[in-house]
Coordinates of C-alpha atoms and ligand atoms in Angstrom, one line a residue:
M1 CA 19.8 31.1 1.8
M2 CA 16.7 29.0 2.2
Q3 CA 13.7 30.8 3.8
P4 CA 12.9 29.6 7.3
V5 CA 9.9 27.3 8.1
N6 CA 7.9 28.8 10.9
I7 CA 6.6 26.3 13.4
T8 CA 3.8 27.4 15.7
S9 CA 0.7 25.9 17.3
H10 CA -2.8 26.4 16.0
H11 CA -5.4 25.2 18.6
G12 CA -3.0 22.5 19.8
M13 CA -1.9 21.4 16.3
P14 CA 1.6 22.0 15.0
S15 CA 1.5 24.3 12.1
Y16 CA 4.3 24.8 9.5
W17 CA 4.2 28.0 7.5
L18 CA 6.2 30.4 5.4
D19 CA 6.6 34.1 5.2
R20 CA 5.2 34.6 1.7
K21 CA 2.5 37.1 0.7
G22 CA -0.4 36.6 -1.7
L23 CA -2.2 33.4 -2.8
C24 CA -1.4 30.3 -0.8
T25 CA -2.0 26.6 -0.3
G26 CA -3.1 25.4 3.0
T27 CA -3.3 21.7 4.1
L28 CA -4.9 20.0 7.1
I29 CA -3.1 16.7 7.7
F30 CA -4.1 13.8 9.9
G31 CA -1.7 11.1 10.9
V32 CA -3.8 8.2 9.7
G33 CA -3.6 6.4 6.4
M34 CA -3.9 3.0 4.8
R35 CA -1.3 1.5 7.1
D36 CA -3.6 2.0 10.1
E37 CA -6.6 0.2 8.5
P38 CA -7.4 -3.4 9.7
P39 CA -7.6 -5.7 6.7
A40 CA -11.4 -6.0 7.1
Q41 CA -11.8 -2.2 7.0
A42 CA -9.3 -1.5 4.2
G43 CA -10.5 1.7 2.4
I44 CA -12.2 3.3 5.4
T45 CA -9.9 6.4 5.5
H46 CA -10.7 7.1 1.8
L47 CA -14.4 6.7 2.5
V48 CA -14.2 9.2 5.4
E49 CA -12.2 11.6 3.2
H50 CA -15.0 11.5 0.6
L51 CA -17.8 11.9 3.1
L52 CA -16.1 15.0 4.6
L53 CA -15.6 16.5 1.2
R54 CA -19.3 15.8 0.4
R55 CA -20.4 17.5 3.7
V56 CA -18.6 20.8 2.9
Q57 CA -20.1 21.3 -0.6
P58 CA -20.5 23.6 -2.4
V59 CA -16.9 24.8 -2.4
T60 CA -15.6 27.2 -5.0
V61 CA -12.0 27.5 -3.9
L62 CA -9.6 25.0 -5.6
H63 CA -9.6 22.1 -3.2
G64 CA -9.2 18.3 -2.7
G65 CA -8.4 15.5 -0.4
T66 CA -6.0 12.6 -0.5
V67 CA -5.1 9.4 1.4
T68 CA -1.6 8.0 1.4
T69 CA 0.0 5.1 3.3
D70 CA 0.7 7.5 6.2
S71 CA -1.8 10.3 6.0
L72 CA -5.2 11.8 5.2
Q73 CA -4.9 15.4 3.8
F74 CA -7.3 18.1 2.8
Y75 CA -6.0 21.1 0.9
A76 CA -7.1 24.2 -0.8
S77 CA -5.3 26.9 -2.9
G78 CA -6.3 30.5 -3.4
R79 CA -6.9 33.6 -1.3
P80 CA -5.9 32.9 2.3
E81 CA -9.4 33.6 3.7
D82 CA -11.0 31.1 1.2
V83 CA -8.4 28.5 2.1
A84 CA -9.0 29.0 5.8
G85 CA -12.8 28.8 5.2
F86 CA -12.4 25.4 3.5
L87 CA -10.2 23.9 6.2
N88 CA -12.4 25.3 9.0
A89 CA -15.4 23.6 7.3
I90 CA -13.6 20.3 7.0
A91 CA -12.9 20.2 10.7
A92 CA -16.5 21.2 11.5
A93 CA -17.7 18.3 9.2
A94 CA -15.4 15.9 11.0
L95 CA -17.0 16.8 14.3
T96 CA -20.5 16.3 13.0
L97 CA -20.1 13.2 10.9
E98 CA -23.2 11.7 12.6
A99 CA -25.2 14.0 10.3
V100 CA -24.1 11.9 7.2
T101 CA -27.2 10.3 5.7
D102 CA -27.5 6.8 4.2
E103 CA -27.8 8.4 0.8
D104 CA -24.5 10.2 1.4
L105 CA -22.8 6.9 2.2
T106 CA -24.4 5.2 -0.9
F107 CA -23.4 8.0 -3.2
E108 CA -19.8 8.2 -2.0
K109 CA -19.4 4.4 -2.4
F110 CA -20.6 4.9 -6.1
V111 CA -18.0 7.7 -6.4
L112 CA -15.2 5.5 -5.0
E113 CA -16.1 2.7 -7.4
A114 CA -16.0 5.2 -10.3
E115 CA -12.6 6.5 -9.1
D116 CA -11.0 3.0 -9.2
P117 CA -13.4 0.2 -10.2
H118 CA -10.6 -2.4 -10.0
K119 CA -9.6 -1.5 -6.4
F120 CA -13.2 -1.3 -5.4
S121 CA -14.0 -4.9 -6.3
T122 CA -10.8 -6.9 -6.5
V123 CA -8.4 -8.3 -4.0
S124 CA -5.1 -7.8 -5.8
S125 CA -2.0 -7.7 -3.6
G126 CA 1.2 -5.7 -4.4
L127 CA 4.7 -5.4 -3.2
L128 CA 4.0 -4.0 0.3
T129 CA 1.5 -6.9 0.9
Y130 CA 4.0 -9.5 -0.4
R131 CA 6.5 -8.4 2.2
F132 CA 4.3 -7.5 5.2
G133 CA 1.1 -9.3 4.7
T134 CA -2.3 -7.6 5.2
N135 CA -1.3 -5.6 8.3
G136 CA 0.4 -2.2 8.6
V137 CA 1.8 -0.9 5.3
G138 CA 0.7 -4.1 3.6
A139 CA -2.9 -2.8 3.9
A140 CA -2.0 -0.2 1.3
H141 CA -1.5 -2.7 -1.5
F142 CA -4.3 -5.2 -1.8
G143 CA -7.3 -3.2 -3.0
A144 CA -10.3 -2.1 -1.0
P145 CA -13.4 -4.3 -1.7
A146 CA -14.4 -4.1 2.0
T147 CA -15.4 -0.4 1.2
A148 CA -18.7 -1.6 -0.2
G149 CA -19.8 -2.9 3.2
L150 CA -18.5 -0.2 5.5
T151 CA -21.2 1.2 7.8
K152 CA -21.9 4.7 8.9
A153 CA -21.2 3.7 12.5
E154 CA -17.7 2.4 11.4
T155 CA -16.9 5.7 9.7
I156 CA -18.0 7.7 12.7
E157 CA -15.9 5.6 15.0
W158 CA -12.9 5.8 12.6
A159 CA -13.1 9.6 12.4
G160 CA -13.6 10.0 16.1
R161 CA -10.5 8.0 16.8
W162 CA -8.1 9.5 14.3
L163 CA -9.4 13.0 13.4
T164 CA -8.3 14.8 16.5
A165 CA -6.1 17.8 17.3
G166 CA -3.5 15.5 18.8
N167 CA -3.2 13.7 15.5
A168 CA -3.4 16.7 13.1
A169 CA -1.1 19.3 11.7
V170 CA -1.5 22.3 9.4
T171 CA 0.8 23.6 6.6
F172 CA 0.5 26.9 4.8
T173 CA 2.7 28.3 2.1
G174 CA 2.0 31.7 3.6
P175 CA 1.3 33.1 7.1
L176 CA -1.7 31.4 8.9
P177 CA -4.8 33.5 7.9
A178 CA -6.4 35.4 10.8
S179 CA -9.7 33.6 10.0
L180 CA -8.2 30.1 10.3
D181 CA -10.1 28.4 13.1
I182 CA -9.7 24.6 13.0
R183 CA -11.4 23.2 16.0
L184 CA -11.0 19.5 16.7
P185 CA -11.3 17.5 19.9
P186 CA -8.0 16.8 21.7
G187 CA -8.4 13.0 21.4
V188 CA -6.2 10.3 22.9
P189 CA -2.7 9.5 21.6
V190 CA -2.8 7.1 18.6
R191 CA -0.4 4.2 17.8
H192 CA 0.8 3.0 14.4
H193 CA 1.6 -0.6 14.7
Q194 CA 3.9 -2.3 12.2
D195 CA 4.6 -6.0 12.3
P196 CA 8.0 -7.3 11.0
P197 CA 8.2 -8.5 7.4
L198 CA 6.8 -12.0 6.6
V199 CA 9.3 -12.6 3.8
T200 CA 12.8 -12.6 5.2
A201 CA 15.0 -14.2 2.5
P202 CA 15.5 -13.3 -1.1
T203 CA 12.4 -14.5 -2.8
L204 CA 10.7 -14.5 -6.2
I205 CA 7.0 -14.0 -5.9
K206 CA 4.6 -15.0 -8.7
S207 CA 2.4 -12.0 -9.0
R208 CA -1.0 -11.3 -10.7
K209 CA 0.4 -8.0 -11.9
R210 CA 2.2 -7.6 -15.2
G211 CA 6.0 -7.1 -15.7
I212 CA 8.7 -7.4 -13.1
A213 CA 9.3 -5.5 -9.9
V214 CA 12.3 -5.4 -7.6
S215 CA 11.8 -4.5 -4.0
L216 CA 14.3 -3.9 -1.2
L217 CA 14.3 -2.5 2.4
V218 CA 16.8 0.3 2.5
P219 CA 17.9 3.0 4.9
S220 CA 15.3 5.8 4.5
R221 CA 18.0 8.5 4.5
D222 CA 19.8 7.1 1.4
A223 CA 16.8 5.6 -0.4
G224 CA 16.8 8.4 -3.0
L225 CA 20.5 7.9 -4.0
L226 CA 20.3 4.1 -4.0
C227 CA 17.2 4.2 -6.1
E228 CA 18.8 6.5 -8.7
A229 CA 22.0 4.4 -8.9
L230 CA 20.0 1.2 -9.3
R231 CA 17.8 2.8 -12.0
Y232 CA 20.9 3.8 -13.8
E233 CA 22.4 0.3 -13.8
L234 CA 19.1 -1.4 -14.7
L235 CA 18.5 1.0 -17.6
A236 CA 22.1 0.6 -18.8
R237 CA 21.9 -3.1 -19.0
L238 CA 18.2 -3.9 -19.7
R239 CA 17.3 -0.9 -21.9
H240 CA 20.5 0.4 -23.6
S241 CA 22.3 -2.9 -24.0
R242 CA 19.4 -5.3 -24.6
G243 CA 16.3 -3.3 -25.5
L244 CA 14.2 -5.2 -23.0
I245 CA 12.5 -2.4 -21.1
Y246 CA 11.4 1.2 -21.5
S247 CA 11.5 2.5 -18.0
V248 CA 12.2 1.9 -14.3
E249 CA 9.5 3.5 -12.2
N250 CA 10.1 3.8 -8.5
F251 CA 8.1 4.1 -5.3
T252 CA 9.5 4.6 -1.8
T253 CA 7.4 3.9 1.3
P254 CA 8.7 4.7 4.8
I255 CA 8.3 1.6 7.1
D256 CA 9.6 2.9 10.4
D257 CA 11.9 5.7 11.5
R258 CA 14.8 4.0 9.9
L259 CA 13.9 1.9 6.9
S260 CA 11.9 2.4 3.7
Q261 CA 10.7 -0.1 1.1
L262 CA 12.1 0.8 -2.3
D263 CA 10.2 -0.6 -5.2
L264 CA 11.4 -0.5 -8.8
I265 CA 8.9 -1.5 -11.5
L266 CA 10.3 -2.7 -14.9
D267 CA 8.0 -2.8 -18.0
P268 CA 9.1 -5.5 -20.5
V269 CA 6.6 -6.7 -23.0
Q270 CA 5.2 -10.1 -22.2
A271 CA 7.6 -12.0 -24.5
N272 CA 10.6 -10.3 -22.9
T273 CA 9.6 -10.9 -19.3
V274 CA 11.9 -13.8 -18.6
P275 CA 15.0 -12.4 -20.3
A276 CA 14.4 -9.1 -18.4
L277 CA 14.1 -11.0 -15.2
Q278 CA 17.4 -12.9 -15.9
E279 CA 19.2 -9.7 -16.9
G280 CA 17.7 -7.9 -13.9
V281 CA 19.0 -10.5 -11.4
L282 CA 22.4 -10.6 -13.1
T283 CA 22.6 -6.8 -12.8
L284 CA 21.9 -6.9 -9.1
R285 CA 24.4 -9.7 -8.6
G286 CA 27.0 -7.9 -10.7
I287 CA 26.7 -4.8 -8.6
A288 CA 26.9 -6.8 -5.3
E289 CA 30.1 -8.4 -6.6
A290 CA 31.9 -5.6 -8.6
G291 CA 30.2 -2.6 -7.1
F292 CA 28.2 0.3 -8.7
S293 CA 29.9 1.9 -11.6
K294 CA 31.3 5.5 -11.1
D295 CA 28.7 6.7 -13.7
A296 CA 25.8 5.2 -11.6
A297 CA 27.0 7.0 -8.5
Q298 CA 27.5 10.3 -10.5
S299 CA 24.0 9.9 -12.0
A300 CA 22.5 9.4 -8.5
R301 CA 24.2 12.5 -7.2
N302 CA 23.1 14.5 -10.2
A303 CA 19.5 13.4 -9.8
L304 CA 19.4 14.2 -6.1
V305 CA 20.9 17.6 -6.6
S306 CA 18.4 18.5 -9.3
E307 CA 15.5 17.2 -7.2
L308 CA 16.6 19.3 -4.2
G309 CA 17.8 22.2 -6.1
W310 CA 15.0 24.6 -5.2
D311 CA 15.5 28.3 -5.1
E312 CA 15.2 30.0 -1.8
Y313 CA 11.5 29.1 -1.5
V314 CA 10.6 26.0 0.4
P315 CA 8.2 23.8 -1.6
Q316 CA 4.8 22.7 -0.2
D317 CA 5.8 19.0 -0.4
Y318 CA 8.6 19.7 2.1
L319 CA 6.2 21.4 4.5
D320 CA 3.8 18.4 4.2
Q321 CA 6.6 16.0 4.8
L322 CA 7.7 17.9 7.9
A323 CA 4.1 17.7 9.2
I324 CA 3.7 13.9 8.4
D325 CA 7.0 13.0 9.9
G326 CA 6.2 15.0 13.0
L327 CA 2.9 13.2 13.4
L328 CA 4.5 9.8 12.9
G329 CA 7.5 10.5 15.1
R330 CA 10.0 10.4 12.3
S331 CA 12.7 13.0 11.6
T332 CA 12.8 14.8 8.3
P333 CA 16.3 15.2 6.9
D334 CA 17.3 18.8 6.2
R335 CA 17.7 19.6 2.6
Q336 CA 21.2 20.9 3.0
E337 CA 22.2 17.7 4.8
L338 CA 20.9 15.7 2.0
L339 CA 22.7 17.8 -0.6
D340 CA 26.0 17.6 1.4
Q341 CA 25.6 13.9 1.7
A342 CA 24.8 13.4 -2.0
T343 CA 28.0 15.3 -3.0
I344 CA 30.3 13.0 -1.0
M345 CA 28.5 9.7 -1.6
S346 CA 30.8 7.3 -3.4
A347 CA 30.1 4.3 -5.5
A348 CA 31.7 2.1 -2.8
E349 CA 29.4 3.4 -0.1
L350 CA 26.3 2.8 -2.3
T351 CA 27.5 -0.7 -3.0
K352 CA 27.9 -1.4 0.7
M353 CA 24.4 -0.2 1.3
L354 CA 23.0 -2.5 -1.5
R355 CA 24.9 -5.5 -0.1
N356 CA 23.4 -4.8 3.4
S357 CA 19.9 -4.7 1.9
S358 CA 20.3 -7.7 -0.4
G359 CA 18.7 -10.1 2.1
S360 CA 15.5 -8.3 1.8
L361 CA 15.2 -8.7 -2.0
I362 CA 11.8 -9.5 -3.3
I363 CA 11.3 -9.9 -7.1
A364 CA 7.7 -10.0 -8.3
L365 CA 7.2 -11.7 -11.6
D366 CA 4.0 -11.9 -13.7
K367 CA 2.7 -15.4 -12.9
S368 CA 1.2 -15.9 -16.3
V369 CA 4.7 -16.0 -17.7
K370 CA 6.2 -19.5 -18.1
L371 CA 9.5 -19.8 -16.2
R372 CA 11.3 -23.1 -16.8
K373 CA 12.5 -25.0 -13.7
T374 CA 16.1 -24.8 -14.9
D375 CA 15.9 -21.0 -15.4
A376 CA 14.2 -20.6 -12.0
A377 CA 17.0 -22.6 -10.3
K378 CA 19.7 -20.4 -11.8
L379 CA 18.2 -17.3 -10.2
G380 CA 19.1 -18.5 -6.7
L381 CA 15.9 -17.1 -5.2
A382 CA 13.3 -19.0 -3.1
I383 CA 10.3 -19.2 -5.4
D384 CA 6.9 -18.5 -3.9
G385 CA 3.8 -19.2 -6.0
Y386 CA 1.8 -16.9 -3.7
E387 CA -1.1 -19.3 -3.7
I388 CA -3.6 -19.3 -0.9
W389 CA -4.3 -23.0 -1.8
Q390 CA -1.4 -24.9 -0.4
P391 CA -0.6 -28.6 -1.0
L392 CA -2.3 -30.6 1.7
K393 CA 0.7 -32.9 2.1
D394 CA 2.9 -30.1 3.7
T395 CA 0.4 -29.5 6.5
E396 CA -1.0 -33.0 7.1
A397 CA 1.8 -33.9 9.4
D398 CA 0.6 -31.4 12.1
H399 CA -3.0 -32.5 11.6
P400 CA -3.0 -36.3 11.4
A401 CA -6.6 -36.4 12.5
E402 CA -7.6 -34.7 9.2
E403 CA -5.9 -37.1 6.9
S404 CA -9.3 -38.4 5.9
D405 CA -12.3 -36.2 5.2
G406 CA -14.4 -38.6 7.3
G407 CA -17.5 -37.1 8.5
H408 CA -16.8 -33.5 7.3
P409 CA -19.3 -32.0 4.9
T410 CA -18.2 -32.3 1.3
W411 CA -19.5 -30.6 -1.9
R412 CA -19.1 -31.7 -5.5
H413 CA -18.3 -29.6 -8.4
K414 CA -21.1 -29.5 -11.0
S415 CA -19.0 -30.3 -14.1
S416 CA -15.5 -31.6 -12.9
G417 CA -14.8 -34.3 -10.4
A418 CA -13.5 -31.7 -7.9
T419 CA -14.7 -31.7 -4.3
L420 CA -14.6 -29.2 -1.4
T421 CA -14.5 -30.4 2.2
L422 CA -14.9 -28.2 5.2
S423 CA -13.2 -29.5 8.4
P424 CA -13.2 -27.5 11.6
T425 CA -9.8 -26.1 10.8
R426 CA -9.4 -26.1 7.0
L427 CA -11.0 -26.0 3.6
I428 CA -9.8 -28.8 1.4
R429 CA -10.1 -28.9 -2.4
R430 CA -9.5 -32.2 -4.2
A431 CA -9.2 -32.0 -8.0
S432 CA -7.4 -34.3 -10.5
G433 CA -5.8 -36.3 -7.7
K434 CA -4.3 -33.3 -6.1
A435 CA -5.4 -32.0 -2.6
T436 CA -4.9 -28.4 -1.7
T437 CA -6.0 -26.5 1.4
V438 CA -6.7 -23.2 3.0
S439 CA -6.2 -23.0 6.8
L440 CA -9.2 -21.2 8.2
A441 CA -7.2 -19.6 10.9
D442 CA -4.9 -17.9 8.3
V443 CA -7.8 -16.1 6.6
A444 CA -7.8 -12.4 7.3
V445 CA -10.9 -11.3 5.4
V446 CA -13.9 -13.2 4.0
G447 CA -15.8 -11.3 1.2
D448 CA -19.5 -12.1 1.0
R449 CA -20.1 -10.9 -2.5
S450 CA -23.4 -9.6 -3.7
C451 CA -23.3 -12.0 -6.6
G452 CA -23.1 -15.0 -4.2
C453 CA -19.4 -15.7 -4.6
V454 CA -17.2 -15.9 -1.6
S455 CA -13.7 -14.3 -1.6
L456 CA -11.0 -15.5 0.8
M457 CA -7.8 -13.5 1.6
D458 CA -5.2 -14.8 4.0
R459 CA -2.8 -12.9 6.3
R460 CA -0.2 -12.8 3.5
G461 CA -2.6 -11.2 1.1
R462 CA -3.1 -14.4 -1.0
S463 CA -6.6 -14.7 -2.3
S464 CA -9.1 -17.0 -4.0
E465 CA -12.6 -16.5 -5.3
L466 CA -15.1 -19.3 -4.9
N467 CA -17.9 -19.2 -7.4
M468 CA -20.8 -20.9 -5.7
D469 CA -22.6 -21.5 -9.1
E470 CA -20.0 -24.1 -9.8
W471 CA -20.9 -26.3 -6.9
K472 CA -23.8 -28.6 -6.1
A473 CA -25.8 -27.6 -3.0
S474 CA -24.2 -24.2 -3.3
K475 CA -26.6 -22.5 -0.8
K476 CA -25.6 -24.8 2.0
L477 CA -21.9 -24.5 1.0
R478 CA -22.1 -20.7 1.1
R479 CA -23.8 -20.7 4.5
K480 CA -21.4 -23.3 6.0
L481 CA -18.4 -21.4 4.7
L482 CA -19.5 -18.1 6.2
E483 CA -20.3 -19.8 9.5
A484 CA -16.7 -21.2 9.6
F485 CA -15.2 -17.7 10.2
P486 CA -15.5 -15.1 13.0
S487 CA -18.2 -12.6 12.0
G488 CA -15.7 -9.7 12.4
I489 CA -13.7 -10.7 9.3
I490 CA -16.7 -11.3 7.1
R491 CA -17.5 -8.2 4.9
S492 CA -20.0 -7.5 2.2
F493 CA -18.0 -7.3 -1.1
P494 CA -19.4 -6.0 -4.4
E495 CA -19.9 -8.5 -7.3
D496 CA -16.6 -9.4 -9.0
Ligands
LIG501 ZN1 -11.0 9.5 -3.7

């Protein structure tokens, strides 16, 4: 018999706790995460987390903070009164964020850079961005170079909007300590907006990341089983039969109250990338045609039973999931329901689910790998180079007036014959007889880098770095470029 989860209210916040004596872990959870960040403020929740942790130092109880796609969490483990003291202090710090100094802000940006230098400086899109662009969950996957330019006023506004009692919950692996006194303003209700996917047909995306990834939109409820069955089939064919990969790593991200994005990452060495891609696609097709094997279904059931086979104690993860789902208006499946469902799930039902999801297939392939046209054609997937620079030809039709560069300012490359032309609606690059263009209206974030370079990222998360040193009259080019965009999307970026 599983122990009950007690649900009560603490100063207006739902609290989920267990009847368990002794040391405990307590978590203060806010319903704000990377999915809520506008592209020009990506990273702001993480910066707020760091500023609050800085404001409560020194802290001797074991503690930390974390930001996910859906949530911002502060937690501590130890004696109940120490855990309560830490969470009380975090809430007090959130209320007095104006007291943060410029030095605090500078130091925490250094700390964030040290935590993940690549993410701090680089625009590098991943699977959620490939599918959803830079908005909603897509914001969780393109890096956070805008962090460097975030202001104190922006962090105060962000905390004031999201860190409220109405958007918070508390979990404790024991009873709520008597000294727990988390005081937050009530706040106004928040909304989590999610645009529909931008990629709506099976597509192969040329990625800047290594290896291969397979991504599908699947029913959240069955994501775990489907994931394990797919992993079994991919390992059987790509690892055991062909020796092409070592592992299949997986990530599941809830998109709304019904669907999740399931991402499976394969790790072939560079030379085996194309064979692994071909075998991977054949595996998926084979399952869609002939169905999952009985072994794959059995392995999925076993994995789920083992994952959910806790003893009578409810794990902290489950409490946190209840709290996050509650804040985001989602339901959390009961463990027993999941176990019951796992035991009766058949290979045929799993196959049906995969077939229903197959229209959402995205495969990401390392773009540095050479894929021959004939091999690409055999995959039967739309191929997307994921380049922000699009052939000018495709778009000229709707902009006949721009067929010539007449009158628009043009810059010359210092060493090649390339030119850059800035029209009122687009940036055009001509090099070796080819003309490519970026539509200014599609740009979501412009990075004004401290080294003088300009970084462009469009709404799909496709990006380009323009190195001003390579162009004649670069000062004027930089100024004109920055003037071409609304000031709200221009951010200070660190040097690349
Ligand atoms: Zn951090």
